[in-house]
Amino acid sequence: MNVYDSELVGSLLEECDYTLTQDMSEADAVFLNTCAIREKAEETVHNRLDNLHVLKRTKPNMILGVLGCMAQNLKDDILESRPYVDVILGPDSYRRIPEIIKARQGEMDNFVDTRLSKFEVYDDLFPSRHDGVNAWISIMRGCDKFCTFCIVPFTRGRERSRSIQSVVDETINAVSQGFVEITLLGQNVNSYRTPDGEFPELLKAVAKVEGVKRIRYTSPHPQDIDDALLEVMRDHSNICNYIHLPLQAGSDRILKRMNRTYTQQEFLDLVDKIYEYMPNCSISTDIIVGFPGETEDEFLETLDVVKKVHFDSSFMFKYSSRPGTKAAEYTDQISEDDKQNRLERLIVLQRKNTLSANLRHVGNTLSVMVEKVSKKSDSQWAGRTDGNMWVVFDKTDEQIKDIVNVKIEDAKGITLFGSRIHTEELIHEAA
Ligand code: SF4
């Protein structure tokens, strides 16, 4: 979402005749687009601001801005501790950038706007994208779920969705610029609703756009995955059979305390339902260990669900307390040592699961979209499967953005290795 928002800000700056530079010391304006979801992300921004202060001393006219969730959440703190920051804009205020740039030429003081909007979805703005395979498209903003550990509802405001037509228009625009994969984004992507339809209708409309080879979306909430969505995914070959399904915790008591609105059994039933519709669907997840009050037995329940579901991959985190959220006020916080110990045990289990999930593909032929030259060798490509797994294979006559068949021969860590199969070879094998 932040990459997408940065691309939106990039297009607003281009309207003011700015161009992108890769060299910070050349920049006339630097905007840090920030995330507040974890403490570590905030620390990174503070360190970056300290470094930029040194640059700003040598270039006093350089505009330095902080955008996004931290701007929303910590504006007073930033204004007080880093008065050299010129601009602070929350996630609903990016449209003000041209006006600020203009006013800046008349040397104004700090500019702060962190009002949250009930309506802003940047419907009519197209982001400034650069070369690549995948175009991110934000379809909704904000979140109404209020998980007790999460700062997003406070920094991003209430849920609101763009029109289906504007998402389709942006998809057509992205395809015309050469992008072949579309990833639909939202804090709660499948809470998307408009008078013209909900998320399944939107997916159908995007799948029909000519030239879209693959569609992904992130992040859904398990509560909003229903039969209509799974049917659309099953019935459209360009919608990837891949779901990121955040579990967060395996114990019912902790799930309730997190306000996740599902039980362990409901989550497991949903996984079964996904496989009924798409037997080869890949499923990844997010897990938080050491949520306040989590006992050793409750953590073991999380491990148990991980064993049962056998996620293809997981994003695993230690609980990070976010001031302002309900969970930050719980008095039974878990020690750093226990959180670290639980995280390490979870990672060991997930690594095993990922490897065995990947090994089950050895001998199979998978569709792979060629995305880039492999980091290890110029004579090899790296691409992703429909299920979001990376595959490395020797180059033959294919190009970046082609979808080709690759026979999987090995799996190491999180990567699959194979060889390109040309159509004739496939026909021969089938014969
Ligand atoms: S659904 Fe996601 S974004 Fe919304 S509060 Fe929960 S974790 Fe945060």
GROMACS .gro file of N, CA, C and O in nm, residues 57-123:
model
  268
   57ARG      N    1   2.091   2.060   0.621
   57ARG     CA    2   2.177   2.170   0.666
   57ARG      C    3   2.257   2.227   0.549
   57ARG      O    4   2.283   2.347   0.542
   58THR      N    5   2.296   2.137   0.456
   58THR     CA    6   2.375   2.185   0.341
   58THR      C    7   2.282   2.237   0.230
   58THR      O    8   2.327   2.307   0.141
   59LYS      N    9   2.155   2.198   0.235
   59LYS     CA   10   2.059   2.241   0.131
   59LYS      C   11   1.932   2.291   0.199
   59LYS      O   12   1.829   2.223   0.200
   60PRO      N   13   1.936   2.410   0.260
   60PRO     CA   14   1.822   2.455   0.341
   60PRO      C   15   1.692   2.468   0.263
   60PRO      O   16   1.583   2.463   0.322
   61ASN      N   17   1.700   2.482   0.130
   61ASN     CA   18   1.576   2.497   0.053
   61ASN      C   19   1.510   2.365   0.017
   61ASN      O   20   1.401   2.363  -0.040
   62MET      N   21   1.579   2.257   0.045
   62MET     CA   22   1.520   2.125   0.016
   62MET      C   23   1.394   2.106   0.102
   62MET      O   24   1.396   2.132   0.222
   63ILE      N   25   1.285   2.062   0.038
   63ILE     CA   26   1.161   2.038   0.115
   63ILE      C   27   1.169   1.898   0.174
   63ILE      O   28   1.193   1.801   0.101
   64LEU      N   29   1.149   1.888   0.303
   64LEU     CA   30   1.152   1.756   0.369
   64LEU      C   31   1.013   1.728   0.427
   64LEU      O   32   0.961   1.807   0.506
   65GLY      N   33   0.953   1.619   0.383
   65GLY     CA   34   0.817   1.589   0.428
   65GLY      C   35   0.804   1.448   0.485
   65GLY      O   36   0.876   1.357   0.445
   66VAL      N   37   0.713   1.432   0.578
   66VAL     CA   38   0.678   1.300   0.632
   66VAL      C   39   0.532   1.274   0.596
   66VAL      O   40   0.444   1.356   0.625
   67LEU      N   41   0.508   1.162   0.528
   67LEU     CA   42   0.372   1.129   0.483
   67LEU      C   43   0.326   1.000   0.548
   67LEU      O   44   0.406   0.922   0.597
   68GLY      N   45   0.196   0.976   0.540
   68GLY     CA   46   0.143   0.844   0.576
   68GLY      C   47   0.109   0.827   0.723
   68GLY      O   48   0.082   0.923   0.795
   69CYS      N   49   0.115   0.701   0.767
   69CYS     CA   50   0.059   0.664   0.897
   69CYS      C   51   0.132   0.729   1.014
   69CYS      O   52   0.070   0.768   1.113
   70MET      N   53   0.265   0.740   1.006
   70MET     CA   54   0.337   0.803   1.118
   70MET      C   55   0.307   0.951   1.126
   70MET      O   56   0.302   1.008   1.235
   71ALA      N   57   0.288   1.012   1.010
   71ALA     CA   58   0.254   1.154   1.008
   71ALA      C   59   0.122   1.173   1.082
   71ALA      O   60   0.104   1.264   1.164
   72GLN      N   61   0.030   1.078   1.054
   72GLN     CA   62  -0.101   1.083   1.116
   72GLN      C   63  -0.090   1.068   1.268
   72GLN      O   64  -0.151   1.138   1.346
   73ASN      N   65  -0.007   0.972   1.306
   73ASN     CA   66  -0.005   0.926   1.443
   73ASN      C   67   0.085   1.009   1.534
   73ASN      O   68   0.057   1.026   1.650
   74LEU      N   69   0.195   1.059   1.476
   74LEU     CA   70   0.300   1.117   1.561
   74LEU      C   71   0.333   1.259   1.523
   74LEU      O   72   0.447   1.303   1.539
   75LYS      N   73   0.236   1.332   1.468
   75LYS     CA   74   0.270   1.465   1.416
   75LYS      C   75   0.327   1.557   1.525
   75LYS      O   76   0.425   1.627   1.501
   76ASP      N   77   0.267   1.552   1.646
   76ASP     CA   78   0.315   1.642   1.751
   76ASP      C   79   0.458   1.609   1.790
   76ASP      O   80   0.542   1.697   1.806
   77ASP      N   81   0.482   1.479   1.801
   77ASP     CA   82   0.615   1.431   1.837
   77ASP      C   83   0.719   1.475   1.732
   77ASP      O   84   0.826   1.526   1.765
   78ILE      N   85   0.682   1.459   1.604
   78ILE     CA   86   0.777   1.497   1.497
   78ILE      C   87   0.800   1.648   1.498
   78ILE      O   88   0.913   1.695   1.489
   79LEU      N   89   0.691   1.724   1.512
   79LEU     CA   90   0.704   1.871   1.511
   79LEU      C   91   0.795   1.918   1.624
   79LEU      O   92   0.876   2.009   1.607
   80GLU      N   93   0.783   1.850   1.739
   80GLU     CA   94   0.861   1.893   1.854
   80GLU      C   95   1.007   1.847   1.845
   80GLU      O   96   1.099   1.926   1.865
   81SER      N   97   1.024   1.720   1.807
   81SER     CA   98   1.161   1.666   1.813
   81SER      C   99   1.239   1.694   1.685
   81SER      O  100   1.361   1.690   1.685
   82ARG      N  101   1.170   1.718   1.573
   82ARG     CA  102   1.241   1.740   1.447
   82ARG      C  103   1.181   1.861   1.373
   82ARG      O  104   1.114   1.846   1.271
   83PRO      N  105   1.204   1.980   1.429
   83PRO     CA  106   1.140   2.100   1.373
   83PRO      C  107   1.185   2.132   1.230
   83PRO      O  108   1.122   2.213   1.163
   84TYR      N  109   1.292   2.067   1.183
   84TYR     CA  110   1.340   2.090   1.046
   84TYR      C  111   1.253   2.021   0.942
   84TYR      O  112   1.272   2.040   0.822
   85VAL      N  113   1.157   1.936   0.986
   85VAL     CA  114   1.064   1.874   0.890
   85VAL      C  115   0.966   1.980   0.843
   85VAL      O  116   0.903   2.049   0.925
   86ASP      N  117   0.955   2.001   0.710
   86ASP     CA  118   0.873   2.111   0.657
   86ASP      C  119   0.725   2.074   0.644
   86ASP      O  120   0.638   2.158   0.660
   87VAL      N  121   0.701   1.947   0.608
   87VAL     CA  122   0.564   1.910   0.570
   87VAL      C  123   0.526   1.779   0.639
   87VAL      O  124   0.603   1.684   0.639
   88ILE      N  125   0.406   1.776   0.697
   88ILE     CA  126   0.355   1.651   0.756
   88ILE      C  127   0.214   1.629   0.701
   88ILE      O  128   0.125   1.710   0.724
   89LEU      N  129   0.198   1.521   0.625
   89LEU     CA  130   0.067   1.497   0.563
   89LEU      C  131   0.020   1.355   0.594
   89LEU      O  132   0.093   1.258   0.570
   90GLY      N  133  -0.101   1.342   0.644
   90GLY     CA  134  -0.161   1.211   0.668
   90GLY      C  135  -0.202   1.146   0.537
   90GLY      O  136  -0.199   1.210   0.430
   91PRO      N  137  -0.244   1.018   0.542
   91PRO     CA  138  -0.271   0.943   0.419
   91PRO      C  139  -0.388   0.996   0.336
   91PRO      O  140  -0.404   0.955   0.221
   92ASP      N  141  -0.470   1.083   0.391
   92ASP     CA  142  -0.582   1.137   0.313
   92ASP      C  143  -0.555   1.278   0.262
   92ASP      O  144  -0.647   1.344   0.212
   93SER      N  145  -0.432   1.326   0.272
   93SER     CA  146  -0.405   1.467   0.240
   93SER      C  147  -0.305   1.487   0.126
   93SER      O  148  -0.255   1.597   0.107
   94TYR      N  149  -0.278   1.380   0.050
   94TYR     CA  150  -0.173   1.393  -0.053
   94TYR      C  151  -0.208   1.493  -0.162
   94TYR      O  152  -0.120   1.549  -0.227
   95ARG      N  153  -0.338   1.515  -0.184
   95ARG     CA  154  -0.377   1.609  -0.291
   95ARG      C  155  -0.325   1.750  -0.265
   95ARG      O  156  -0.327   1.834  -0.353
   96ARG      N  157  -0.284   1.776  -0.142
   96ARG     CA  158  -0.240   1.913  -0.109
   96ARG      C  159  -0.096   1.940  -0.152
   96ARG      O  160  -0.048   2.052  -0.140
   97ILE      N  161  -0.030   1.836  -0.203
   97ILE     CA  162   0.112   1.853  -0.236
   97ILE      C  163   0.139   1.965  -0.337
   97ILE      O  164   0.225   2.051  -0.312
   98PRO      N  165   0.066   1.973  -0.450
   98PRO     CA  166   0.095   2.083  -0.546
   98PRO      C  167   0.082   2.221  -0.480
   98PRO      O  168   0.167   2.308  -0.500
   99GLU      N  169  -0.021   2.236  -0.398
   99GLU     CA  170  -0.044   2.364  -0.329
   99GLU      C  171   0.073   2.395  -0.234
   99GLU      O  172   0.120   2.509  -0.226
  100ILE      N  173   0.124   2.293  -0.167
  100ILE     CA  174   0.233   2.313  -0.072
  100ILE      C  175   0.360   2.354  -0.145
  100ILE      O  176   0.432   2.445  -0.105
  101ILE      N  177   0.385   2.285  -0.258
  101ILE     CA  178   0.507   2.314  -0.335
  101ILE      C  179   0.503   2.460  -0.381
  101ILE      O  180   0.603   2.531  -0.374
  102LYS      N  181   0.385   2.503  -0.425
  102LYS     CA  182   0.370   2.640  -0.473
  102LYS      C  183   0.394   2.740  -0.358
  102LYS      O  184   0.470   2.834  -0.370
  103ALA      N  185   0.328   2.712  -0.244
  103ALA     CA  186   0.340   2.801  -0.129
  103ALA      C  187   0.483   2.806  -0.080
  103ALA      O  188   0.533   2.907  -0.032
  104ARG      N  189   0.552   2.696  -0.095
  104ARG     CA  190   0.689   2.684  -0.046
  104ARG      C  191   0.781   2.784  -0.115
  104ARG      O  192   0.877   2.833  -0.057
  105GLN      N  193   0.748   2.808  -0.244
  105GLN     CA  194   0.830   2.904  -0.316
  105GLN      C  195   0.820   3.043  -0.250
  105GLN      O  196   0.906   3.127  -0.266
  106GLY      N  197   0.713   3.065  -0.174
  106GLY     CA  198   0.699   3.189  -0.099
  106GLY      C  199   0.744   3.172   0.046
  106GLY      O  200   0.704   3.248   0.132
  107GLU      N  201   0.824   3.064   0.073
  107GLU     CA  202   0.885   3.043   0.205
  107GLU      C  203   0.785   3.039   0.321
  107GLU      O  204   0.780   3.126   0.404
  108MET      N  205   0.703   2.938   0.323
  108MET     CA  206   0.609   2.928   0.436
  108MET      C  207   0.670   2.846   0.550
  108MET      O  208   0.772   2.784   0.535
  109ASP      N  209   0.601   2.848   0.666
  109ASP     CA  210   0.646   2.767   0.778
  109ASP      C  211   0.602   2.623   0.758
  109ASP      O  212   0.550   2.587   0.654
  110ASN      N  213   0.617   2.544   0.863
  110ASN     CA  214   0.576   2.403   0.854
  110ASN      C  215   0.431   2.393   0.805
  110ASN      O  216   0.348   2.475   0.842
  111PHE      N  217   0.404   2.288   0.731
  111PHE     CA  218   0.270   2.267   0.679
  111PHE      C  219   0.223   2.131   0.731
  111PHE      O  220   0.288   2.029   0.708
  112VAL      N  221   0.112   2.131   0.803
  112VAL     CA  222   0.064   2.006   0.863
  112VAL      C  223  -0.083   1.985   0.825
  112VAL      O  224  -0.165   2.075   0.843
  113ASP      N  225  -0.114   1.868   0.770
  113ASP     CA  226  -0.255   1.834   0.747
  113ASP      C  227  -0.270   1.684   0.767
  113ASP      O  228  -0.222   1.604   0.686
  114THR      N  229  -0.334   1.647   0.874
  114THR     CA  230  -0.351   1.503   0.901
  114THR      C  231  -0.500   1.471   0.923
  114THR      O  232  -0.532   1.374   0.991
  115ARG      N  233  -0.586   1.553   0.863
  115ARG     CA  234  -0.729   1.522   0.880
  115ARG      C  235  -0.762   1.394   0.804
  115ARG      O  236  -0.716   1.376   0.691
  116LEU      N  237  -0.841   1.309   0.866
  116LEU     CA  238  -0.883   1.188   0.796
  116LEU      C  239  -1.014   1.216   0.725
  116LEU      O  240  -1.098   1.292   0.774
  117SER      N  241  -1.030   1.155   0.608
  117SER     CA  242  -1.150   1.181   0.529
  117SER      C  243  -1.238   1.056   0.528
  117SER      O  244  -1.188   0.944   0.535
  118LYS      N  245  -1.369   1.080   0.517
  118LYS     CA  246  -1.459   0.965   0.503
  118LYS      C  247  -1.474   0.927   0.357
  118LYS      O  248  -1.538   0.828   0.324
  119PHE      N  249  -1.420   1.009   0.268
  119PHE     CA  250  -1.448   0.990   0.125
  119PHE      C  251  -1.324   0.972   0.038
  119PHE      O  252  -1.333   0.913  -0.069
  120GLU      N  253  -1.209   1.023   0.080
  120GLU     CA  254  -1.094   1.027  -0.012
  120GLU      C  255  -1.050   0.886  -0.052
  120GLU      O  256  -1.015   0.804   0.032
  121VAL      N  257  -1.056   0.857  -0.183
  121VAL     CA  258  -1.004   0.730  -0.235
  121VAL      C  259  -0.912   0.755  -0.355
  121VAL      O  260  -0.871   0.661  -0.421
  122TYR      N  261  -0.882   0.881  -0.383
  122TYR     CA  262  -0.794   0.919  -0.495
  122TYR      C  263  -0.842   0.854  -0.626
  122TYR      O  264  -0.761   0.805  -0.706
  123ASP      N  265  -0.973   0.853  -0.642
  123ASP     CA  266  -1.039   0.786  -0.753
  123ASP      C  267  -0.986   0.830  -0.889
  123ASP      O  268  -0.968   0.750  -0.979
   0.00000   0.00000   0.00000
